[in-house]
Coordinates of C-alpha atoms in Angstrom, one line a residue:
X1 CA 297.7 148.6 251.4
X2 CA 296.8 147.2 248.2
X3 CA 293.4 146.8 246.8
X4 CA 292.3 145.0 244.0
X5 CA 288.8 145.7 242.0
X6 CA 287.9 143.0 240.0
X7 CA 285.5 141.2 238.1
X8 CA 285.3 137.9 236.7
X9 CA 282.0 136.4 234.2
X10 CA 280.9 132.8 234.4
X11 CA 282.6 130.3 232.3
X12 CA 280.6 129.8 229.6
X13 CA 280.4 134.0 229.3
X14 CA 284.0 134.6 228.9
X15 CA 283.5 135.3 224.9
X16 CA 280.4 137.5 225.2
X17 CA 281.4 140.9 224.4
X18 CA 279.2 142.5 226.9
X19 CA 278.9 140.6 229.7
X20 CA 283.1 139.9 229.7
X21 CA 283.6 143.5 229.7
X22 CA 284.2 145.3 233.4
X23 CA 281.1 147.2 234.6
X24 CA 281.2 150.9 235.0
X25 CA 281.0 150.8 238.5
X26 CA 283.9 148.8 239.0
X27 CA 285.7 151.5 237.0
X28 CA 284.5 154.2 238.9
X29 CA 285.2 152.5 241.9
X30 CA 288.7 152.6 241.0
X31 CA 288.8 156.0 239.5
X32 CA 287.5 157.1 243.0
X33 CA 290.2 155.3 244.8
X34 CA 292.8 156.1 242.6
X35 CA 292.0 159.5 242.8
X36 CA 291.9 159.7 246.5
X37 CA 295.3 158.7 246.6
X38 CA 295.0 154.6 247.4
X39 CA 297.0 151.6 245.5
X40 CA 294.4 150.4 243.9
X41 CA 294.4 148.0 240.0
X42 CA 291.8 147.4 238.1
X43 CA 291.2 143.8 236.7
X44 CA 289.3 141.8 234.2
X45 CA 289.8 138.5 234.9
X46 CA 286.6 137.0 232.6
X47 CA 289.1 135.8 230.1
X48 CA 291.0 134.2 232.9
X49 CA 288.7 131.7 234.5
X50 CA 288.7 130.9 238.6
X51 CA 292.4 129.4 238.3
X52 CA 294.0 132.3 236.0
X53 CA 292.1 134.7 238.7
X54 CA 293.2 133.1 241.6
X55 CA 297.2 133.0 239.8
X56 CA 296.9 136.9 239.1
X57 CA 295.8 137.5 242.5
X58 CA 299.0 135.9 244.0
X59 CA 301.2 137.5 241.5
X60 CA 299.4 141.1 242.5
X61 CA 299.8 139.8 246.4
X62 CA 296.8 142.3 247.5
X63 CA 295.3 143.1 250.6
X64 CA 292.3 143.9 249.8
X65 CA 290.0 142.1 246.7
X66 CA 286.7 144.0 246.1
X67 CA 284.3 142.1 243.6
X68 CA 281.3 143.2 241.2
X69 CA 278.8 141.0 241.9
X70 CA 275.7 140.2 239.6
X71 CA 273.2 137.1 239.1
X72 CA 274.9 135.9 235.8
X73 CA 278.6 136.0 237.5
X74 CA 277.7 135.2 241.2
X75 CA 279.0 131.6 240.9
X76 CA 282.5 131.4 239.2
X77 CA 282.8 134.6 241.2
X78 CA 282.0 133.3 245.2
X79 CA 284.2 130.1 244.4
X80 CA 287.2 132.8 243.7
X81 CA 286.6 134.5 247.1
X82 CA 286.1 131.0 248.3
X83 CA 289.4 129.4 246.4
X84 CA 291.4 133.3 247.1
X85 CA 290.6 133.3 251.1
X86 CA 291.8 129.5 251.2
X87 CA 294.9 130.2 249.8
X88 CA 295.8 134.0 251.9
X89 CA 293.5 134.0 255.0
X90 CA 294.6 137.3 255.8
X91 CA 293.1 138.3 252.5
X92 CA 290.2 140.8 252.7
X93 CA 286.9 140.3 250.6
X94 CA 284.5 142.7 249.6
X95 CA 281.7 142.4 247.1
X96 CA 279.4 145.1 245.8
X97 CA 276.7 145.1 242.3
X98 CA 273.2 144.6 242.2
X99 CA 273.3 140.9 243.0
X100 CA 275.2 141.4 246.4
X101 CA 273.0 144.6 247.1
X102 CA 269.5 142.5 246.7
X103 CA 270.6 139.2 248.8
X104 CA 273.1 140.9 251.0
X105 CA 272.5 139.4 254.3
X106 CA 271.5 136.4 252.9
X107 CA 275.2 135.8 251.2
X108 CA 277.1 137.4 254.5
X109 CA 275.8 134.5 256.6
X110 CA 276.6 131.9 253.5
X111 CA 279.0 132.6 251.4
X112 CA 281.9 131.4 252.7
X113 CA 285.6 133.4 251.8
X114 CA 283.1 136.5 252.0
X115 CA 283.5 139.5 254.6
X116 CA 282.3 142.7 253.4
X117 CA 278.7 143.4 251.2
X118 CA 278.4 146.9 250.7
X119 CA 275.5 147.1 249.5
X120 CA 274.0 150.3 247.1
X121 CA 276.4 153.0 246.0
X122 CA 279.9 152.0 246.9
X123 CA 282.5 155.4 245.4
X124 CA 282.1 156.5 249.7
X125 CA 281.8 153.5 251.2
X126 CA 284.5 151.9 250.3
X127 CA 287.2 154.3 250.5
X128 CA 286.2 155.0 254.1
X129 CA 286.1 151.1 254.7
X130 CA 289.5 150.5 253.3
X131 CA 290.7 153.3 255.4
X132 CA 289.6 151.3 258.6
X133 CA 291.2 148.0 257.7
X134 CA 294.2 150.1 256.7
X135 CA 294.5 151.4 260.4
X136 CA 293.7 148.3 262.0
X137 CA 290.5 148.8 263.0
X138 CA 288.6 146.7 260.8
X139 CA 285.0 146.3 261.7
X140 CA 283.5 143.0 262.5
X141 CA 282.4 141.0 258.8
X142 CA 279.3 142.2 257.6
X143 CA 276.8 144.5 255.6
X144 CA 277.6 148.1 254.6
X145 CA 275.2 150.2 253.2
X146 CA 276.3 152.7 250.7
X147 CA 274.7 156.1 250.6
X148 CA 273.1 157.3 247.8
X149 CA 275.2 159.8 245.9
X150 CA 273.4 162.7 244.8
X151 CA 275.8 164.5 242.9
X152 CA 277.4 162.3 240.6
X153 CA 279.4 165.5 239.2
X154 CA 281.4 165.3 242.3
X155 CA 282.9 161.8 241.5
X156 CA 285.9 161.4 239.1
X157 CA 284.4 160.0 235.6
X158 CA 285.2 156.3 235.2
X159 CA 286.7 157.3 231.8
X160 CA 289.7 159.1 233.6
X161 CA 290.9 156.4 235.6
X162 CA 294.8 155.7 234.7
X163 CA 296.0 153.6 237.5
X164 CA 297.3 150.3 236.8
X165 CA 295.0 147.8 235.1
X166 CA 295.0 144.1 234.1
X167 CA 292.6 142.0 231.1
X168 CA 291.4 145.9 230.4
X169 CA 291.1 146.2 226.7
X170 CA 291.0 149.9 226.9
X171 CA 289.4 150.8 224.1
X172 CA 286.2 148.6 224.0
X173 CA 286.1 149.1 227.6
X174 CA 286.2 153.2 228.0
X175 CA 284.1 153.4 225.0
X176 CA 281.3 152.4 227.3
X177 CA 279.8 155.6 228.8
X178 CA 277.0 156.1 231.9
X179 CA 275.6 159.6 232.5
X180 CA 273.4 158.7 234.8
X181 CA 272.4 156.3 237.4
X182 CA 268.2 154.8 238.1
X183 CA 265.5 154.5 236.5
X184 CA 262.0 156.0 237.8
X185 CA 259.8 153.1 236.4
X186 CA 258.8 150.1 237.7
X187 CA 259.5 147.1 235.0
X188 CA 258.5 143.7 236.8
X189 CA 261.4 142.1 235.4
X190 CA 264.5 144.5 236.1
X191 CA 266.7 145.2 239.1
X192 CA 266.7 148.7 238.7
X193 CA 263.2 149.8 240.8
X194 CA 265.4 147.9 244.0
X195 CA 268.9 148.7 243.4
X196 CA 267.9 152.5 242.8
X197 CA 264.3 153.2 244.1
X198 CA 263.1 154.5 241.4
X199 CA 265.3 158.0 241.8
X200 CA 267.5 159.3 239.2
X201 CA 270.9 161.2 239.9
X202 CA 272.6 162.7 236.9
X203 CA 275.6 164.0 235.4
X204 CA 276.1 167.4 234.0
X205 CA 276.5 168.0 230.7
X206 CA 280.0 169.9 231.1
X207 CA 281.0 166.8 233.3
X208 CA 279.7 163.9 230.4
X209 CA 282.0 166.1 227.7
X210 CA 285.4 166.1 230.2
X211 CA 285.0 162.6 230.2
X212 CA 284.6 161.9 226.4
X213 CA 287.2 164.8 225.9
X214 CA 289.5 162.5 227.7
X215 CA 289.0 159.3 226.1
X216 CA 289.2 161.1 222.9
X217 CA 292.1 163.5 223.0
X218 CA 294.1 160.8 225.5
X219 CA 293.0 157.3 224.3
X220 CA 292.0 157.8 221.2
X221 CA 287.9 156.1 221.5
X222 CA 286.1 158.2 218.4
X223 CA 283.1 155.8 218.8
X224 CA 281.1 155.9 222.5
X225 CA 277.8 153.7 223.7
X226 CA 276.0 155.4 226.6
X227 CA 274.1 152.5 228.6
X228 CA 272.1 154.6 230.9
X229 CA 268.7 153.0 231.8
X230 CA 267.3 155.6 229.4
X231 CA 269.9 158.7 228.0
X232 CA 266.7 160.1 226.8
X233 CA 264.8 161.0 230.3
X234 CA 265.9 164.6 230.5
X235 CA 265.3 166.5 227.0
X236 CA 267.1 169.7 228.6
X237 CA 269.9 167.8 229.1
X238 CA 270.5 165.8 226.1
X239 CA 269.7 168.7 224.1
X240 CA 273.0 171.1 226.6
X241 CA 275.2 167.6 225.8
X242 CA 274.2 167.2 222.1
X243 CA 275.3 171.3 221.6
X244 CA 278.5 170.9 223.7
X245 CA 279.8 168.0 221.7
X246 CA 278.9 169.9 218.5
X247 CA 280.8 172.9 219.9
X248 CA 283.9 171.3 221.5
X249 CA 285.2 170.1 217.6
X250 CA 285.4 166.5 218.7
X251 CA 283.5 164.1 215.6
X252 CA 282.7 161.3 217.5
X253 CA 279.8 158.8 216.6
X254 CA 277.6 157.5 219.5
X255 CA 274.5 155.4 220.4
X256 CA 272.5 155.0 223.3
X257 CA 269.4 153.6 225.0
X258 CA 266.2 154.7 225.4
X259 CA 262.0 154.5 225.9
X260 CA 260.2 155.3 223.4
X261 CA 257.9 157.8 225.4
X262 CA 261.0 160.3 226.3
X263 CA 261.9 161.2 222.7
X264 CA 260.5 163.9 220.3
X265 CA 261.6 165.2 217.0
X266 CA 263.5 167.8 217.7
X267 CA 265.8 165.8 220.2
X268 CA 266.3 163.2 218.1
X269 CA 267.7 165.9 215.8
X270 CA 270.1 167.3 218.0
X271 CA 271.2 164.0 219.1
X272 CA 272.4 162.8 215.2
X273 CA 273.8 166.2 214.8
X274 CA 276.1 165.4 217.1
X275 CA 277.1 162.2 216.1
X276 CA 274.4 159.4 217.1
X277 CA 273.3 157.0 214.6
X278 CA 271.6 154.5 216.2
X279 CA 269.1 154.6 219.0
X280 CA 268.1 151.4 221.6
X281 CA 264.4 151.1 222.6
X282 CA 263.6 148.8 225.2
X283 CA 260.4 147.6 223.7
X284 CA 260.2 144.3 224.8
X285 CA 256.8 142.8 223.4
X286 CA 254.2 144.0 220.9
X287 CA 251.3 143.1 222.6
X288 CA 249.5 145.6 225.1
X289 CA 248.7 142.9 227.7
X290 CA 252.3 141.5 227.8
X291 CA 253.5 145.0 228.4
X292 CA 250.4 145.3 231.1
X293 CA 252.1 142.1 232.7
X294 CA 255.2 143.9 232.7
X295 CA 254.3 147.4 234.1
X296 CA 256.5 148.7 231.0
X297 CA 254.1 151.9 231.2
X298 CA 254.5 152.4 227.1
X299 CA 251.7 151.5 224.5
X300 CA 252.8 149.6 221.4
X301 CA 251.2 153.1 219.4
X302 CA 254.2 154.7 221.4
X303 CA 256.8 152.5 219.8
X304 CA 255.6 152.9 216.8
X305 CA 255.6 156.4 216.4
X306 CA 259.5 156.5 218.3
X307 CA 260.3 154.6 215.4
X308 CA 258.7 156.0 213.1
X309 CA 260.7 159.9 213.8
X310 CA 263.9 157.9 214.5
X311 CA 263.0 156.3 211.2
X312 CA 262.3 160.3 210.0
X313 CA 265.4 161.6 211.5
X314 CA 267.7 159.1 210.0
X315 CA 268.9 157.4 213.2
X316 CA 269.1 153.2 213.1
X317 CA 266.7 151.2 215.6
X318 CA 267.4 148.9 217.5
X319 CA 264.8 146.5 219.5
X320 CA 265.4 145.1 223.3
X321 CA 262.3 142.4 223.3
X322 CA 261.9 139.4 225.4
X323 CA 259.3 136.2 225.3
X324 CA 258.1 134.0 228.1
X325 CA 256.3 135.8 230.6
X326 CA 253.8 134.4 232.6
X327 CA 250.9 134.0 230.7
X328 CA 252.4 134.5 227.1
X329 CA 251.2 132.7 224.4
X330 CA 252.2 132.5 220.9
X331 CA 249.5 134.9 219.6
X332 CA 251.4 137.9 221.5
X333 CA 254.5 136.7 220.1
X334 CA 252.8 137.0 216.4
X335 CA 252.2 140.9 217.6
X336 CA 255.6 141.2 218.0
X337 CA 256.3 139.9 215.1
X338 CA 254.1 142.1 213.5
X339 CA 255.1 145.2 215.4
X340 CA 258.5 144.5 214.0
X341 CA 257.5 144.0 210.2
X342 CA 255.4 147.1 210.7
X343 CA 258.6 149.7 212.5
X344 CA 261.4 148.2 211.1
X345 CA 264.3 147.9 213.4
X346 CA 267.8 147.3 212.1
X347 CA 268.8 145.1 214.8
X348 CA 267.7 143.8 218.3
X349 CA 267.7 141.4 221.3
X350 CA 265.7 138.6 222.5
X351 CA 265.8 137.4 225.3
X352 CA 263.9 135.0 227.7
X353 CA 262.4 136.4 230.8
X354 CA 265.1 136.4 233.4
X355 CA 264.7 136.1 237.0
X356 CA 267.3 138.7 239.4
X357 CA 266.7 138.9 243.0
X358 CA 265.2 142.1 244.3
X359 CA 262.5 142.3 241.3
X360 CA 258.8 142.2 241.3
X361 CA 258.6 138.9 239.4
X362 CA 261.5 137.5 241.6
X363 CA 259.8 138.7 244.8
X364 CA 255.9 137.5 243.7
X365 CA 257.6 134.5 243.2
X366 CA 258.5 133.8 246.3
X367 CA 255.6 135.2 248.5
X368 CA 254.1 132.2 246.2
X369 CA 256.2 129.9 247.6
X370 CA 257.3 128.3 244.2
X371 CA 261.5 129.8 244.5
X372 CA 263.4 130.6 247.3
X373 CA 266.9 132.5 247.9
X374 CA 268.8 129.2 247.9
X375 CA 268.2 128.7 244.6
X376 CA 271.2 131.3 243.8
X377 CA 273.6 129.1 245.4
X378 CA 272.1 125.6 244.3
X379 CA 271.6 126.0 240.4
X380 CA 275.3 126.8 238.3
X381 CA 273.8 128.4 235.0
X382 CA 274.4 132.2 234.7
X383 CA 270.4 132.7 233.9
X384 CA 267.7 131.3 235.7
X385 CA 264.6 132.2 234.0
X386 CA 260.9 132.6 234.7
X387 CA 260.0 129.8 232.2
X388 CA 262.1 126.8 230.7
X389 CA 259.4 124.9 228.2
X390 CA 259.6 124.3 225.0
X391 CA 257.7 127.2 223.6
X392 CA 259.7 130.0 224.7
X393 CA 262.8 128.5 223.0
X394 CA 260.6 128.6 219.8
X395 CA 259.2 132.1 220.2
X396 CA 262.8 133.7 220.5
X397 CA 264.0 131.6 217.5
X398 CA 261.0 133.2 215.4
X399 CA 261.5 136.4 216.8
X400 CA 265.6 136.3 216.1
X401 CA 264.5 135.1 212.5
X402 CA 262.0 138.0 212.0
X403 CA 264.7 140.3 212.8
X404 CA 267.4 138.9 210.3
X405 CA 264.6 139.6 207.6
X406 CA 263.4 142.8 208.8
X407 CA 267.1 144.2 208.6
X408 CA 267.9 144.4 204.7
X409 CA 264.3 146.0 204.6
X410 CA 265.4 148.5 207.6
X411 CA 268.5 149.5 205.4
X412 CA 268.2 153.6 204.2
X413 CA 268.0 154.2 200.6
X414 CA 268.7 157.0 198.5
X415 CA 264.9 158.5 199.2
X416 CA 265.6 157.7 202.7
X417 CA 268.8 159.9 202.5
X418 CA 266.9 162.8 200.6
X419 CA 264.6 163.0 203.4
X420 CA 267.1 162.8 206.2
X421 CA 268.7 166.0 204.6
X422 CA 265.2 168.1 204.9
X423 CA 264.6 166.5 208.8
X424 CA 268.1 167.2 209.8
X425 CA 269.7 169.6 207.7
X426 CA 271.7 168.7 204.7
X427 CA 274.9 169.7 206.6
X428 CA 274.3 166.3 208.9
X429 CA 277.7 164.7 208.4
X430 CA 276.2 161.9 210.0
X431 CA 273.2 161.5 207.1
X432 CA 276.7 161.8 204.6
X433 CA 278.5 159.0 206.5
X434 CA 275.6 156.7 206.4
X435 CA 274.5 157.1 203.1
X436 CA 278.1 156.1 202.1
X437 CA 278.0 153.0 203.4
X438 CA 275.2 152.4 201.7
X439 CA 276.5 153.0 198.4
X440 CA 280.0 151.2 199.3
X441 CA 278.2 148.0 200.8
X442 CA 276.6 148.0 197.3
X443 CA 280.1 148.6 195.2
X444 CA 278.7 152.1 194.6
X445 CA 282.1 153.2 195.1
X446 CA 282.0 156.8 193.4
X447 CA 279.0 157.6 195.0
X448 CA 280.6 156.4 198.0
X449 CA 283.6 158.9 197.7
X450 CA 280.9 161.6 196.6
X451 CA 279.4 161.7 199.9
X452 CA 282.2 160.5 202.1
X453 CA 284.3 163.8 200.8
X454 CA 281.4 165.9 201.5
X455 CA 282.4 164.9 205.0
X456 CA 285.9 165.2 204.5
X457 CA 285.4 169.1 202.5
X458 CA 283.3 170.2 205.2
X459 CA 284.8 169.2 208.5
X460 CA 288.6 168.8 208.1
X461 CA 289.1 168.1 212.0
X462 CA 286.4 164.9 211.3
X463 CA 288.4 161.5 211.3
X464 CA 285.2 159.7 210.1
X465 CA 285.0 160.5 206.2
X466 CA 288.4 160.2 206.7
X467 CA 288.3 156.5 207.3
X468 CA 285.6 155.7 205.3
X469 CA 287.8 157.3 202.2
X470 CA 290.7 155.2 202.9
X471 CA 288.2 151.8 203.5
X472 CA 287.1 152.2 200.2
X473 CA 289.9 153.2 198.2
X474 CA 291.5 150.4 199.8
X475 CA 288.7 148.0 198.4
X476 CA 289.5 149.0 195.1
X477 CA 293.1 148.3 195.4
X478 CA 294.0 152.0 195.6
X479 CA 296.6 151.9 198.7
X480 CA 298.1 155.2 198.1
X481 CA 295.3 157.0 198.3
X482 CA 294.1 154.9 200.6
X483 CA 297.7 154.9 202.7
X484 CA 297.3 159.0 202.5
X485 CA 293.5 159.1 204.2
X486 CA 294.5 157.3 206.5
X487 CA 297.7 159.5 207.7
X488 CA 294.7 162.5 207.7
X489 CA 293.3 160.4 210.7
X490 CA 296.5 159.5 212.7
X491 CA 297.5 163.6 212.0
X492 CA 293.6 164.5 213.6
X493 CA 293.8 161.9 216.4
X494 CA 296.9 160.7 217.3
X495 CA 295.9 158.4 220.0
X496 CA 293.5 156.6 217.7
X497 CA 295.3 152.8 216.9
X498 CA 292.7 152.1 214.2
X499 CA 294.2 154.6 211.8
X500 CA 297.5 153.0 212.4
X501 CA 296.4 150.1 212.0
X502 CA 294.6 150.9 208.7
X503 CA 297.8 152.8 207.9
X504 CA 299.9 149.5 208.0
X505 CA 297.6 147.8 206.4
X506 CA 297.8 149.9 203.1
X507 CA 301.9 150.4 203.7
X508 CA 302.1 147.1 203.3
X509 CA 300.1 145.9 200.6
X510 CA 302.3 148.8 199.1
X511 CA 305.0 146.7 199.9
X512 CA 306.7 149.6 202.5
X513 CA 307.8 147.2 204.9
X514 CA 309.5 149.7 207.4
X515 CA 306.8 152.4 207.3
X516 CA 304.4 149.5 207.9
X517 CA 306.4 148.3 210.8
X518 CA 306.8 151.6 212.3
X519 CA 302.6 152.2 211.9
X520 CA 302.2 148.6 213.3
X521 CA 304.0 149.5 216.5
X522 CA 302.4 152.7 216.7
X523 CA 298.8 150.4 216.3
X524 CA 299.8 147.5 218.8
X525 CA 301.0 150.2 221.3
X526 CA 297.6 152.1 221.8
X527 CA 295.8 148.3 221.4
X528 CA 297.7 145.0 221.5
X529 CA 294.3 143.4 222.6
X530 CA 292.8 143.3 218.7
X531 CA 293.5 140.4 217.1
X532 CA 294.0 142.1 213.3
X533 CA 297.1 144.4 215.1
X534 CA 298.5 141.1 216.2
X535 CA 297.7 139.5 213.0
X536 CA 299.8 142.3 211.1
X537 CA 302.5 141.9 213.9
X538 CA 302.7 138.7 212.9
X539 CA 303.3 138.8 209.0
X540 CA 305.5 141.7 209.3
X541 CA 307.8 139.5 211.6
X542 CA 307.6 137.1 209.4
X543 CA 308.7 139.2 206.4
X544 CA 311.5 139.7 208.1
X545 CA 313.3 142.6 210.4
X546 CA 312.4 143.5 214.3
X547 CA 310.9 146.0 216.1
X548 CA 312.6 148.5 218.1

């Protein structure tokens, strides 16, 4: 019996980068399945669209279609268990996510093409699901609960599945990593308090490294994002990771998200000794009585001083803010603004207020009686938010604006560096890498090398100065030295297809066609989803010769 897991994104998300990409627990669904022994592939189908979906599914010719279901995909994604029942009856439909898990006997009674919610955790539900409809004793359509998992080290890593896939672009998509699963706050506007209950469940340390040793060693990802809720709750154990990845020899660069009020010094430390440079604060709003409204439970002195010792330690910031609560007016806005101007983030978010079923604001909502659950169904745009005038439009426009000015300002200088070096130690190959893009986005080009060969002296197992050596000499129109660096990083990881791709890229403006054909293949190979490997592809067929 064949299942497929799959998710598709509305329409008019099919070229977001994030909310295209497959989430984690569709992975780990299917690492858990495949694992256990059942025919299981895993598919993207966001670049598809309904018809391309409903095309693949016939070609795959499942038994079984398992969905991830979310407010911002729920449409595009009903019509393709609608459109996919139509078309095999026999079919079996399943859908899972926070969306399914907050409205779940609502959708069982009225979305049609629909026979299984499982609703909360899914890695045991399912499997023992399957293996009912598998032996002919399928139970009657309806809602499974899931049961909270409680030791997440016991589940196969989403990183490690290697069953069949389709639409995957492997290395964006394992590059995203989750180490843990909740939240124990209670934000008005997120899904989180519902889906999870405000309990946290965590993965080792040892079992977070497997995973990353995996992607590294096997599929070559050097660069990781860990989206937790907030990567930061448990010092011990971001401190046991942070040493583990220093000791294991893999030089990988990371960020990750965060609240301001679970970081300290010292951890911030660790974390950039082993690789981070850039940390995500969900901030929000810099004015106390919006973050009142919002039961954040941080102060705007607390963001402040997180980004002032992230500032200290040398890591970038990044802001998560939003405008248009209830009750918001543009003076709160011009704290935000201010708070910004004041902290210095490098980059950020804005967003409006969003409403998701199962939330406080969702719920208060509708005890007023101004929404109802029908509104899922009855409105087609991927967001539906808590306020549509004109004013909230404006306020994310200024705050998008203040950020594009804040960033050259949030940029590290040379007496940023010097101090980065006394925080964290002036063996911090991280401070080095930084501070030579700094001097190479400048032209600074010797400086540049100086600080990118302090990398390379140092730590001759680290692909990143490396790289960087090879990026610049190739700006200067140095491709053999440039060509050389980058062989260092296909000889330290193999499975890597941006060092053949940089590779080919200096072979051939060398004019070594055949060495830059055979580094083009090895590139395309490990990823024939990025568009500069195709692009190469393309002008070395058209220079002539084939590929074996």
């Amino acid at each position: 019996m064949k299942t497929v897991i799959a998710y598709l994104c509305h329409h008019a998300d099919r070229h977001d980068y994030f909310l295209s990409m497959l989430p984690v627990g569709a992975v780990s669904l299917a690492a858990q399945l495949h694992g256990s022994g059942f025919d299981v592939h895993l598919a993207n189908f966001s670049k598809e669209g309904v018809r391309g979906a409903l095309q693949k599914i016939e070609e795959l010719s499942p038994d079984v279609v398992a969905v991830s279901l979310f407010t911002h995909n729920r449409i595009d994604t009903l019509r393709l268990l609608k459109e996919a029942k139509k078309r095999a009856p026999r079919l079996v439909t399943i859908a899972g996510g926070a969306h399914a898990t907050a409205l779940a006997d609502t959708l069982i009674a009225r979305a049609p093409g629909l026979d299984y919610i499982i609703s909360g955790e899914a890695e045991n539900a399912l499997p023992a699901l399957l293996k009912q409809i598998e032996a002919g004793k399928a139970p009657p359509p309806g809602v499974f609960h899931g049961e909270r998992i409680r030791d997440l080290d016991k589940l196969p890593s989403p990183g490690s599945y290697a069953g069949p896939m389709s639409g995957v672009d492997v290395n964006e998509q394992f590059k995203t990593v989750i180490t843990s699963r909740g939240c124990p706050y209670a934000c008005t506007f997120c899904c989180s308090p519902g889906m999870w209950e405000r309990t946290v469940q965590f993965r080792g340390a040892a079992h977070i490294l497997r995973e990353i040793e995996y992607l590294y060693r096997e599929r070559g990802i050097i660069f990781f994002s860990i989206r937790d809720d907030n990567f930061t709750l448990r010092r011990d154990r971001v401190i046991e990771f942070c040493r583990g990845l220093r000791e294991s020899g893999m030089y990988v660069m990371w960020n990750c998200q965060s609240r301001v009020d679970t970081v300290d010094e010292e951890m911030l430390v660790e974390m950039k000794l082993a690789g981070c440079e850039q940390i995500q604060f969900g901030v929000e709003s810099g004015s106390a009585q919006v973050l009142e409204r919002y039961r954040k439970g941080i102060t705007v002195q607390q963001v402040q001083e997180a980004a002032r010792i992230a500032r200290r330690v040398g890591l970038y910031v990044f802001y998560y803010l939003m405008a248009g609560m209830e009750g918001e007016k543009l003076a709160d806005v011009r704290k935000t603004i201010g708070l910004i101007r004041q902290t210095l983030p490098g980059d950020g978010i804005v967003s409006p207020v969003a409403l998701y079923p199962g939330t406080s604001i969702y719920e208060d909502r509708k005890r007023a009686g101004a929404i109802d659950d029908g509104i899922w169904s009855a409105r087609g745009e991927s967001g539906i938010f808590l306020r549509d005038d004109a004013d909230v439009a404006k306020w994310i426009s200024m705050l998008l604006a203040e950020l594009g000015v804040v960033r050259e300002h949030s940029w590290y200088r040379e007496k940023d560096f010097r101090l980065h070096r006394r925080v964290a130690g002036p063996e911090c190959w991280v401070t080095d890498i930084l501070e030579g893009d700094y001097y190479r986005d400048n032209e600074r080009f010797q400086e540049a090398e100086a600080s990118y060969l302090r990398v390379a002296g140092r730590y001759t197992d680290n692909p990143w100065g490396f790289l960087r050596l090879g990026k610049i000499f190739f700006y200067m129109g140095k491709f053999e030295e440039a060509a050389e660096y980058y062989t260092r990083v296909t000889s330290i990881v193999p499975r890597y297809y941006g060092g053949w791709l940089k590779r080919a890229e200096s072979l051939l403006a060398l004019g070594k066609r055949d060495e830059a054909k055979l580094c083009a293949g090895e590139a395309f190979s490990r990823n024939p989803h990025d568009f500069r490997v195709r692009n190469i592809m393309d002008i070395l067929k058209k220079l002539g010769g084939r590929y074996a």
